Tab-separated table of C-alpha atoms in Angstrom:
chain	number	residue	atom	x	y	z
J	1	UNK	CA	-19.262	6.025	-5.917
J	2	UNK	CA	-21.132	4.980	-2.886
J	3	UNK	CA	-23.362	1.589	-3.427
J	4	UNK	CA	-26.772	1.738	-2.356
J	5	UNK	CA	-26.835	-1.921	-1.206
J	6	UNK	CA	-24.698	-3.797	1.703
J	7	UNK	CA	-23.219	-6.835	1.164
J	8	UNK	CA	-24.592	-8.699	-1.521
J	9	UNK	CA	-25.962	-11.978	-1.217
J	10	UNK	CA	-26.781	-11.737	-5.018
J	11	UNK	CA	-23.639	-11.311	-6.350
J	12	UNK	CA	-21.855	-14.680	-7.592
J	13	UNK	CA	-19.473	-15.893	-7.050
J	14	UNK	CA	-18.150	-14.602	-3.623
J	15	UNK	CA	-14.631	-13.152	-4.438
J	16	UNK	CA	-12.286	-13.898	-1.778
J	17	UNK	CA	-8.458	-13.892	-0.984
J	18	UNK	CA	-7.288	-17.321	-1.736
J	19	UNK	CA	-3.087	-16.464	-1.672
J	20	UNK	CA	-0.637	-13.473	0.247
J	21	UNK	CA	2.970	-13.125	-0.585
J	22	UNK	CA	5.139	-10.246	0.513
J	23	UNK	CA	9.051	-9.401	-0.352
J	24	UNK	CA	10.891	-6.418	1.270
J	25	UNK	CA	14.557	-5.489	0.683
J	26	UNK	CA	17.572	-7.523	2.484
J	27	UNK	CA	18.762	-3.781	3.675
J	28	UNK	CA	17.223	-2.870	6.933
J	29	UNK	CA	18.072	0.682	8.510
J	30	UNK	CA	16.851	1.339	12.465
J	31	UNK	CA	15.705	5.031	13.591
J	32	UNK	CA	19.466	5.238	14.900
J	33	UNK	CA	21.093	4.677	11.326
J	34	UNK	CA	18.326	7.529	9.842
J	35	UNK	CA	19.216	9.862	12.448
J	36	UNK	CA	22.789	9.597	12.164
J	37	UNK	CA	22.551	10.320	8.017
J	38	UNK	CA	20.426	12.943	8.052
J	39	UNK	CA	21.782	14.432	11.090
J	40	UNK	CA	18.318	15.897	12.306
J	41	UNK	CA	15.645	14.840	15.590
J	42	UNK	CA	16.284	11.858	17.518
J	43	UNK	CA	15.598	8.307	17.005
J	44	UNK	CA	13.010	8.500	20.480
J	45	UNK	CA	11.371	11.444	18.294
J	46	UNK	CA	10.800	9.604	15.414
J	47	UNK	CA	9.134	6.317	17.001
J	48	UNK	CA	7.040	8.564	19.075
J	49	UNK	CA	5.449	10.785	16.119
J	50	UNK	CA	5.442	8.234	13.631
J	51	UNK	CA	5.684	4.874	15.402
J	52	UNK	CA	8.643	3.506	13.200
J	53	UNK	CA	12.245	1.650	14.388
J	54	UNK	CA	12.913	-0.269	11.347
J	55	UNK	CA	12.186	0.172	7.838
J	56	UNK	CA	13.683	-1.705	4.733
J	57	UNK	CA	15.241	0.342	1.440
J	58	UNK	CA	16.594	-0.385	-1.569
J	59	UNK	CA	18.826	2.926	-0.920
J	60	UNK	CA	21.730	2.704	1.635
J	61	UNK	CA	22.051	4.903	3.999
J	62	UNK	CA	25.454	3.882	5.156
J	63	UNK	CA	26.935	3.795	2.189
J	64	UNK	CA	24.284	6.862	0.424
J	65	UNK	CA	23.895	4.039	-2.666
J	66	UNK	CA	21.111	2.222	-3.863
J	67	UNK	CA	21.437	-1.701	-3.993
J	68	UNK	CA	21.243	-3.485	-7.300
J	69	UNK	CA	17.582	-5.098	-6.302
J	70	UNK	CA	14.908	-2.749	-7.727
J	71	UNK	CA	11.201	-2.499	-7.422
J	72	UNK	CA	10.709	-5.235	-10.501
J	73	UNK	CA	12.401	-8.491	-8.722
J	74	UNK	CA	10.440	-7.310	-5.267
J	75	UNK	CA	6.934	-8.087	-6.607
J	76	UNK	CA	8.129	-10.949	-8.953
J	77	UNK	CA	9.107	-12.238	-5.326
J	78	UNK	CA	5.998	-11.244	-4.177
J	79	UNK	CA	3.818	-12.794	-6.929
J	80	UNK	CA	5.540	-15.902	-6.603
J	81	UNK	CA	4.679	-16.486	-2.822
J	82	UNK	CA	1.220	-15.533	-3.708
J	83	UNK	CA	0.708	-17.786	-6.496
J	84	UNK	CA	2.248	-20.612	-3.994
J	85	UNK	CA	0.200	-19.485	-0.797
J	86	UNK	CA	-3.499	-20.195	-2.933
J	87	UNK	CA	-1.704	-23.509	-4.885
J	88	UNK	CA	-1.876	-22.244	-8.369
J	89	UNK	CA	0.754	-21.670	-11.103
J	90	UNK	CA	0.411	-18.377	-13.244
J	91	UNK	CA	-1.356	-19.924	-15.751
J	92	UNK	CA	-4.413	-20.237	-13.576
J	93	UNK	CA	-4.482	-16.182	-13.793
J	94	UNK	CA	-6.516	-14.369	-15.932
J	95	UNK	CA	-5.073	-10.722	-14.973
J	96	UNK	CA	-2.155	-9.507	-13.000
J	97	UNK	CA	-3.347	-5.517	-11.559
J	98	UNK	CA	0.029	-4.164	-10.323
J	99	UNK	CA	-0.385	-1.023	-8.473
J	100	UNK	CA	2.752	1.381	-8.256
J	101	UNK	CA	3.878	4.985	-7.711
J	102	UNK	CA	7.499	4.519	-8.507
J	103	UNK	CA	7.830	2.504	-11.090
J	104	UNK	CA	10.610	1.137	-12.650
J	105	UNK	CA	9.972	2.675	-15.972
J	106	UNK	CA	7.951	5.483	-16.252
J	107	UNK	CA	5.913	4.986	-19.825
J	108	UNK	CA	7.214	1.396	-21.537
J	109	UNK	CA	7.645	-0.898	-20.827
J	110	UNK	CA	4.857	-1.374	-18.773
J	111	UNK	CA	5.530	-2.652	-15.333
J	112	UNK	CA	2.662	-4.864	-15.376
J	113	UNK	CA	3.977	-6.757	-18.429
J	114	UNK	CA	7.505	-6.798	-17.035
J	115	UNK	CA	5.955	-8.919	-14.154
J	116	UNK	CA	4.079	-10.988	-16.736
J	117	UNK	CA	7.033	-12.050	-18.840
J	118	UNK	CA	9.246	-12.878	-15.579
J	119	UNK	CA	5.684	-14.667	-14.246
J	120	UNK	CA	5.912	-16.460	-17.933
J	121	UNK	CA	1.789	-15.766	-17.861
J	122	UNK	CA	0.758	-17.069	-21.108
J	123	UNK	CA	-0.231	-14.689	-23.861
J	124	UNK	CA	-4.055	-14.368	-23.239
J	125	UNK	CA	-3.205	-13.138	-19.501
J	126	UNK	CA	-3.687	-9.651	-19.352
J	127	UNK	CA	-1.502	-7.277	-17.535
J	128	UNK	CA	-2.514	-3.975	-16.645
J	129	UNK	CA	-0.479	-1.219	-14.278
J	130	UNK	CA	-2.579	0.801	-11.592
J	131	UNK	CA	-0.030	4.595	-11.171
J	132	UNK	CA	-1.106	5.226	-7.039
J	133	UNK	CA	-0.280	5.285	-3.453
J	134	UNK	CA	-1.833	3.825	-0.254
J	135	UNK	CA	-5.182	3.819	-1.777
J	136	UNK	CA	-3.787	1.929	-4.905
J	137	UNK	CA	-4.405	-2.009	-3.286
J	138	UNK	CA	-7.476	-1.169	-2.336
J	139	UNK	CA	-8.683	0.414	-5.995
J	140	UNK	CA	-7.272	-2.641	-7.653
J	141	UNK	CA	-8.796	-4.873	-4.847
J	142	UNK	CA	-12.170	-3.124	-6.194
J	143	UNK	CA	-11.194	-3.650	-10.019
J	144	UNK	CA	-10.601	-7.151	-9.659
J	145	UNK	CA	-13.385	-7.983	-7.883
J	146	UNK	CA	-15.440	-6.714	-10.339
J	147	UNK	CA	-14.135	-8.613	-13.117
J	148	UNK	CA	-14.174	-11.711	-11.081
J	149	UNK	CA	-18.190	-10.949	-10.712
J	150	UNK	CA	-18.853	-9.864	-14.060
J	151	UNK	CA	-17.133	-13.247	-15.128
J	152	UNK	CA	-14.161	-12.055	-16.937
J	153	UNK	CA	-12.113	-13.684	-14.820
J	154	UNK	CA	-11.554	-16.377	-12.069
J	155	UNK	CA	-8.620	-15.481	-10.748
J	156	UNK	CA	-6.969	-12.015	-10.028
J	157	UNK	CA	-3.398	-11.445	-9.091
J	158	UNK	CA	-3.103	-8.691	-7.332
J	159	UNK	CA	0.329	-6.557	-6.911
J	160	UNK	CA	1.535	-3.758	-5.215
J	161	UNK	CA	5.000	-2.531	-4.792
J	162	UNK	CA	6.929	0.653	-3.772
J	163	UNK	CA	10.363	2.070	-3.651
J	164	UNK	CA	10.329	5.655	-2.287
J	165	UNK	CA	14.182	5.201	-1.670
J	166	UNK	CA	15.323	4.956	-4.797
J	167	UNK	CA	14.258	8.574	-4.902
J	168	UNK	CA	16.628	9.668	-1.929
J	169	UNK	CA	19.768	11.961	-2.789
J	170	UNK	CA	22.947	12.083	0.092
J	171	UNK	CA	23.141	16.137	-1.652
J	172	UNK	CA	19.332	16.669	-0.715
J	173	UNK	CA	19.353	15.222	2.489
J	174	UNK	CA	17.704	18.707	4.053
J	175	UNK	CA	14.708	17.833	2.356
J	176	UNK	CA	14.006	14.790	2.102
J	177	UNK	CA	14.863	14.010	5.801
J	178	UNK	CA	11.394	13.470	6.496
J	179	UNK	CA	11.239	10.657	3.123
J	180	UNK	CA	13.889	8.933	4.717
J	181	UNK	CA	12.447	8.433	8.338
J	182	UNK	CA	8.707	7.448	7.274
J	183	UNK	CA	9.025	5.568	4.360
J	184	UNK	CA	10.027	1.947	3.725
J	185	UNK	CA	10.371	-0.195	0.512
J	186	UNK	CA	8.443	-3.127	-0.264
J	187	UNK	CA	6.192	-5.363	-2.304
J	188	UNK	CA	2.654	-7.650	-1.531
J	189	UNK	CA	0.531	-9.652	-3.699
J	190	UNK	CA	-2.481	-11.313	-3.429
J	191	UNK	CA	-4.577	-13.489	-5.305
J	192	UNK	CA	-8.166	-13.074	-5.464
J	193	UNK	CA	-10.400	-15.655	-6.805
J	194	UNK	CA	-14.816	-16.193	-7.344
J	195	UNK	CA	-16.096	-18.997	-5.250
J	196	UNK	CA	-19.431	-20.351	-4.997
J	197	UNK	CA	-20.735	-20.170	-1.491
J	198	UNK	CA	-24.152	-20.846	0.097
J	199	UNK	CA	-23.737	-17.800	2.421
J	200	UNK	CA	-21.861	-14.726	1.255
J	201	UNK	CA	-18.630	-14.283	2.021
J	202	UNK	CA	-15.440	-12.553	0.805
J	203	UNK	CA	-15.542	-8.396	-0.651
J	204	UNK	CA	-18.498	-6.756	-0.133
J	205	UNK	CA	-19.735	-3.755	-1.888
J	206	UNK	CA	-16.567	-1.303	-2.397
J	207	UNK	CA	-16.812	2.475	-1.422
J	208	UNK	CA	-14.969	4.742	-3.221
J	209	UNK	CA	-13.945	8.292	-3.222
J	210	UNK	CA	-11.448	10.916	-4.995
J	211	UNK	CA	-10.835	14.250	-3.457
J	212	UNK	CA	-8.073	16.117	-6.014
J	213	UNK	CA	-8.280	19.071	-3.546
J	214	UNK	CA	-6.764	17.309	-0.625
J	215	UNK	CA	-3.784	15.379	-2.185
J	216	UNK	CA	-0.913	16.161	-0.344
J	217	UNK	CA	1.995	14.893	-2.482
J	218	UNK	CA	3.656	16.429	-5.625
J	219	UNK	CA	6.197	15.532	-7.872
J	220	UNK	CA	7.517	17.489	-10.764
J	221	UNK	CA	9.382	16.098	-13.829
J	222	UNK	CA	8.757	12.773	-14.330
J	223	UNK	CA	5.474	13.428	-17.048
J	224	UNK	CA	5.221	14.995	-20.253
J	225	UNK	CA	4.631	18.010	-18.598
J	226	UNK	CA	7.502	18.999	-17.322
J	227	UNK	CA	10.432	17.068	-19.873
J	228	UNK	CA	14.111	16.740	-18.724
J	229	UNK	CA	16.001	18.953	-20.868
J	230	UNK	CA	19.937	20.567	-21.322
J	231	UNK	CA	18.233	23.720	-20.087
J	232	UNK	CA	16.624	22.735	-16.740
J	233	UNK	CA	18.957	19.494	-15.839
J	234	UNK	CA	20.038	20.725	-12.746
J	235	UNK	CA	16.494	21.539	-11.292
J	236	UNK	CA	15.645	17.833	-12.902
J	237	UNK	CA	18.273	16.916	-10.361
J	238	UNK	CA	16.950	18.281	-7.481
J	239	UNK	CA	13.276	17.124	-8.238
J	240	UNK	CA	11.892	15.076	-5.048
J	241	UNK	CA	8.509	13.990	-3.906
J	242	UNK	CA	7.173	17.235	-2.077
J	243	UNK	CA	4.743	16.000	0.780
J	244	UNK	CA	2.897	17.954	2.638
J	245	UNK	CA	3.108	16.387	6.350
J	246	UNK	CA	1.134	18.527	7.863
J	247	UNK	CA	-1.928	17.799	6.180
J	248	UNK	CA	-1.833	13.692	6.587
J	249	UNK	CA	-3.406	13.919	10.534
J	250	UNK	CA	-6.424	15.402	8.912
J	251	UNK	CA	-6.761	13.648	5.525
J	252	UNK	CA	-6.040	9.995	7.294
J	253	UNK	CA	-8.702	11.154	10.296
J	254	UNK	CA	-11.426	12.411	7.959
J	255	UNK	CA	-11.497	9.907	5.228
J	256	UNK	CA	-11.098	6.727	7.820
J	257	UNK	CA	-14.193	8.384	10.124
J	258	UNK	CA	-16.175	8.766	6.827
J	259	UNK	CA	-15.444	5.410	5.741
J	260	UNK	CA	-15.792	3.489	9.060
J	261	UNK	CA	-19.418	4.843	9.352
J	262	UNK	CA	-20.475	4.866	5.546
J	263	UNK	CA	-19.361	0.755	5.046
J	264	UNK	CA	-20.690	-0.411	8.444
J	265	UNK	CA	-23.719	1.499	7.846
J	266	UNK	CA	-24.727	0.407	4.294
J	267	UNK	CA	-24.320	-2.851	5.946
J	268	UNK	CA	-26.646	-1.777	8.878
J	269	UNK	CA	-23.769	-2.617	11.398
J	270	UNK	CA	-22.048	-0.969	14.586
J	271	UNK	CA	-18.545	-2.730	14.226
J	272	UNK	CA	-16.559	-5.309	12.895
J	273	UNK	CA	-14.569	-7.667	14.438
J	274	UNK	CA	-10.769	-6.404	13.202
J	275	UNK	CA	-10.298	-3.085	11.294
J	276	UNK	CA	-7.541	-3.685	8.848
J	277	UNK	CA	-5.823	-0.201	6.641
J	278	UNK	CA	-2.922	0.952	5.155
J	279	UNK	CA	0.054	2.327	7.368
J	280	UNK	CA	0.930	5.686	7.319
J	281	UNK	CA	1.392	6.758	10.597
J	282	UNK	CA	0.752	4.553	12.919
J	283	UNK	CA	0.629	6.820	16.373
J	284	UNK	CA	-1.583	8.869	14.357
J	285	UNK	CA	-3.823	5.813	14.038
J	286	UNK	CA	-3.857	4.434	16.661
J	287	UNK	CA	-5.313	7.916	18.360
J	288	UNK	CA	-7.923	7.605	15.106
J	289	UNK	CA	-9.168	4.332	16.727
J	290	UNK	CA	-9.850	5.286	19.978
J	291	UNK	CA	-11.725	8.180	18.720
J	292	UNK	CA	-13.779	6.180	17.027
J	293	UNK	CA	-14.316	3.380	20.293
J	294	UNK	CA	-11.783	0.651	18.219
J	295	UNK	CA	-9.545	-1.329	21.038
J	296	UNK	CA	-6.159	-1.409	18.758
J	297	UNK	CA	-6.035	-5.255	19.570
J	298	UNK	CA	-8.803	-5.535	17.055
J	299	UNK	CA	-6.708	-3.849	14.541
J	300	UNK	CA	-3.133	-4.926	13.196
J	301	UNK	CA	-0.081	-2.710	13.085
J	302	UNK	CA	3.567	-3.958	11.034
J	303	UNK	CA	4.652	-0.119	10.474
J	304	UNK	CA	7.239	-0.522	13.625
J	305	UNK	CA	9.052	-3.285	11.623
J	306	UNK	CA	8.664	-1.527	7.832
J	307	UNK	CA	7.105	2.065	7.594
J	308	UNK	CA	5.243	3.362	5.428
J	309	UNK	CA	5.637	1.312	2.425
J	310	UNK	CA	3.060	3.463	-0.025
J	311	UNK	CA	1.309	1.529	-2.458
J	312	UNK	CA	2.710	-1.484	-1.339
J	313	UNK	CA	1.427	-0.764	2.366
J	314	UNK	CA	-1.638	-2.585	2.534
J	315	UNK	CA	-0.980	-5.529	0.795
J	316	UNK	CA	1.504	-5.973	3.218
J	317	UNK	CA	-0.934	-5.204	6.322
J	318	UNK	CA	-2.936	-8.037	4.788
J	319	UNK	CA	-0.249	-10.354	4.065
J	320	UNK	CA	1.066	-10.042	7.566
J	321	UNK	CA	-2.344	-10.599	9.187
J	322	UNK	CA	-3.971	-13.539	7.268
J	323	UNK	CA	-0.610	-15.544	7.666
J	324	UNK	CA	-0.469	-14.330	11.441
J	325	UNK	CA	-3.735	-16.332	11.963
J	326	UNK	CA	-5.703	-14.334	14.156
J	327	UNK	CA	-9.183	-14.302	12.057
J	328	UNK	CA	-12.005	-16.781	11.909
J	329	UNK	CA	-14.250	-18.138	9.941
J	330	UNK	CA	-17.283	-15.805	9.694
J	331	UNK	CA	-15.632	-12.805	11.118
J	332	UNK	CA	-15.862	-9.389	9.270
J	333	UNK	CA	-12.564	-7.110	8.640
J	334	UNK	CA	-13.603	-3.486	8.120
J	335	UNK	CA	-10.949	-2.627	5.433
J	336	UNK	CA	-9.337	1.110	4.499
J	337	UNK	CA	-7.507	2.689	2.197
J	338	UNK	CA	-6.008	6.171	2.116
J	339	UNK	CA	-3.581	7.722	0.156
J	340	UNK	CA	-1.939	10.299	-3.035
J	341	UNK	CA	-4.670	11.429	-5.213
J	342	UNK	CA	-6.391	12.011	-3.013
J	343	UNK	CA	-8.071	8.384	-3.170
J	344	UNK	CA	-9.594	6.736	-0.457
J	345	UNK	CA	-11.672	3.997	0.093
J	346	UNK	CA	-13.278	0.981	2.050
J	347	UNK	CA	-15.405	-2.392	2.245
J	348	UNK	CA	-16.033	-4.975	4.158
J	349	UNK	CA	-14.706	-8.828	4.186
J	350	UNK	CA	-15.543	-11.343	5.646
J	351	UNK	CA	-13.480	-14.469	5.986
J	352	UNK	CA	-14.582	-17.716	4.461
């Protein structure tokens, strides 16, 4: 759904990030420790093609366990340091979005209303849970901007969390080799709140698109599709997220080209001053902004420290940036969004 305006002046109130909080697990595992489990490449290899050292996981890949913290108490950490970060207590929330592909429980109870009851939101707070990847902070980034403008609420908590290592099995280390080196375990929030400005600031018009055709990750039990049963238990057991690798160069390269000339254009501009997106291989993007003419000091890379932390990814990117304090007042971040689905998005922000 492409808008057929730019950045609207019209729109009140400005929606803009007002709080960041992030949490990551206390285990932290360098290229050397992933090499040595999985017994496969070398830890120059892996830095070079994906542009990791260091990710954090709830699994343990010393002792092949997962730790007792799970993907609930990361965003409740998360939300917290948000809530703190714009000054406001829970009960100046009107919805908590909490975007996730692994959740903690699959159908009920809901994730989102796990994190309300821990929050202690009040009753009339409602809780909603976003099932998505990379792409996910960005949709909910879109859906609670909207209800900020449409005046159903003032302020938005936005949460994102993933745990792709909970998923990891010692016995299926052959395939999921590739699981273990990329991805990392995290969780972001953000708070999102109207404001009444003379000139227009915060979330522009959103740009949205789905693309079934070119989703590159699968999963098979886990839905009502595909039920755990007596019969198939030990296929249940070696279920894992099946990505297809090959095809991320192309689906990150394509959508992020699209995007970066469809926002800056509805906008009628040539750049902006950062360009801010989710991080799923960062050598891979850092060759997408040269193609496009972006020096990679106006963009901001954390996927060295963390990897590719899914769903949770760009909440992350933007937690890291707006407390690193490079912006300014008045300058424009060109943000992207990528991921499962196939969803991908952008829109512009500019900081109040």
């Amino acid at each position: 759904m492409a808008p057929s305006s730019s950045f609207r002046n019209d729109v009140s109130p400005s929606v803009v990030i007002k709080g960041s909080g992030m949490a990551l697990p206390p285990l932290a595992f360098t290229n050397e420790d992933i090499c040595q489990w999985h017994g496969r490449r070398d830890p120059t290899w892996v830095y070079d093609t994906f542009g990791v050292r260091t990710r954090h996981t709830r699994y343990d890949y010393h002792h092949d366990r997962l730790d007792d913290l799970d993907e609930d108490d990361l965003v409740f950490e998360a939300a917290k340091k948000a809530l703190k970060d714009a000054g406001m207590h829970i009960n100046d929330v009107q919805v908590i979005l909490f975007v996730t592909l692994t959740p903690t429980t699959l159908c009920t109870p809901d994730p989102a209303c796990i994190l309300h009851q821990r929050l202690g939101a009040p009753a009339n707070v409602l809780a909603l849970t976003h099932v998505a990847g990379c792409a996910g902070t960005l949709n909910a980034m879109m859906m609670a901007t909207a209800m900020i403008r449409s005046g159903q609420a003032r302020n938005v908590l936005v949460c994102a969390a993933s745990s792709m290592s909970s998923y990891i099995k010692p016995e299926l280390k052959d395939r999921v080799w590739l699981q273990a080196t990329i991805f990392g375990d995290g969780a972001a929030a953000l708070v999102l709140s109207g404001e009444r400005t003379k000139e227009p600031v915060g979330f522009s018009n959103f740009h949205m698109h789905t693309e079934p055709g070119r989703d590159i990750v699968h999963k098979k039990f886990g839905g009502s599709k595909h039920v755990p049963t007596r019969d198939n238990i030990q296929e249940v057991l070696e279920d894992h997220f099946v990505i297809d690798y090959r095809s991320v160069p192309n689906n990150i390269s394509q959508a992020f080209s699209r995007l970066y000339t469809e926002v800056l254009a509805a906008r009628e501009m040539k750049e902006a001053d950062w360009v801010l997106f989710n991080m799923s291989n960062a050598q891979l993007q850092r060759r997408w902004l040269k193609s496009v003419g972006v020096p990679e000091e106006k963009s901001f890379f954390n996927m060295e420290e963390q990897g590719n932390c899914a769903a949770a990814s760009l909440g992350l990117v933007l937690t890291d940036f707006l407390h690193a304090g490079r912006h300014e007042s008045g300058q424009t971040a060109l943000i992207l969004g990528v991921g499962s689905g196939l969803h991908s998005g952008g829109v512009l922000y500019r900081f109040p």
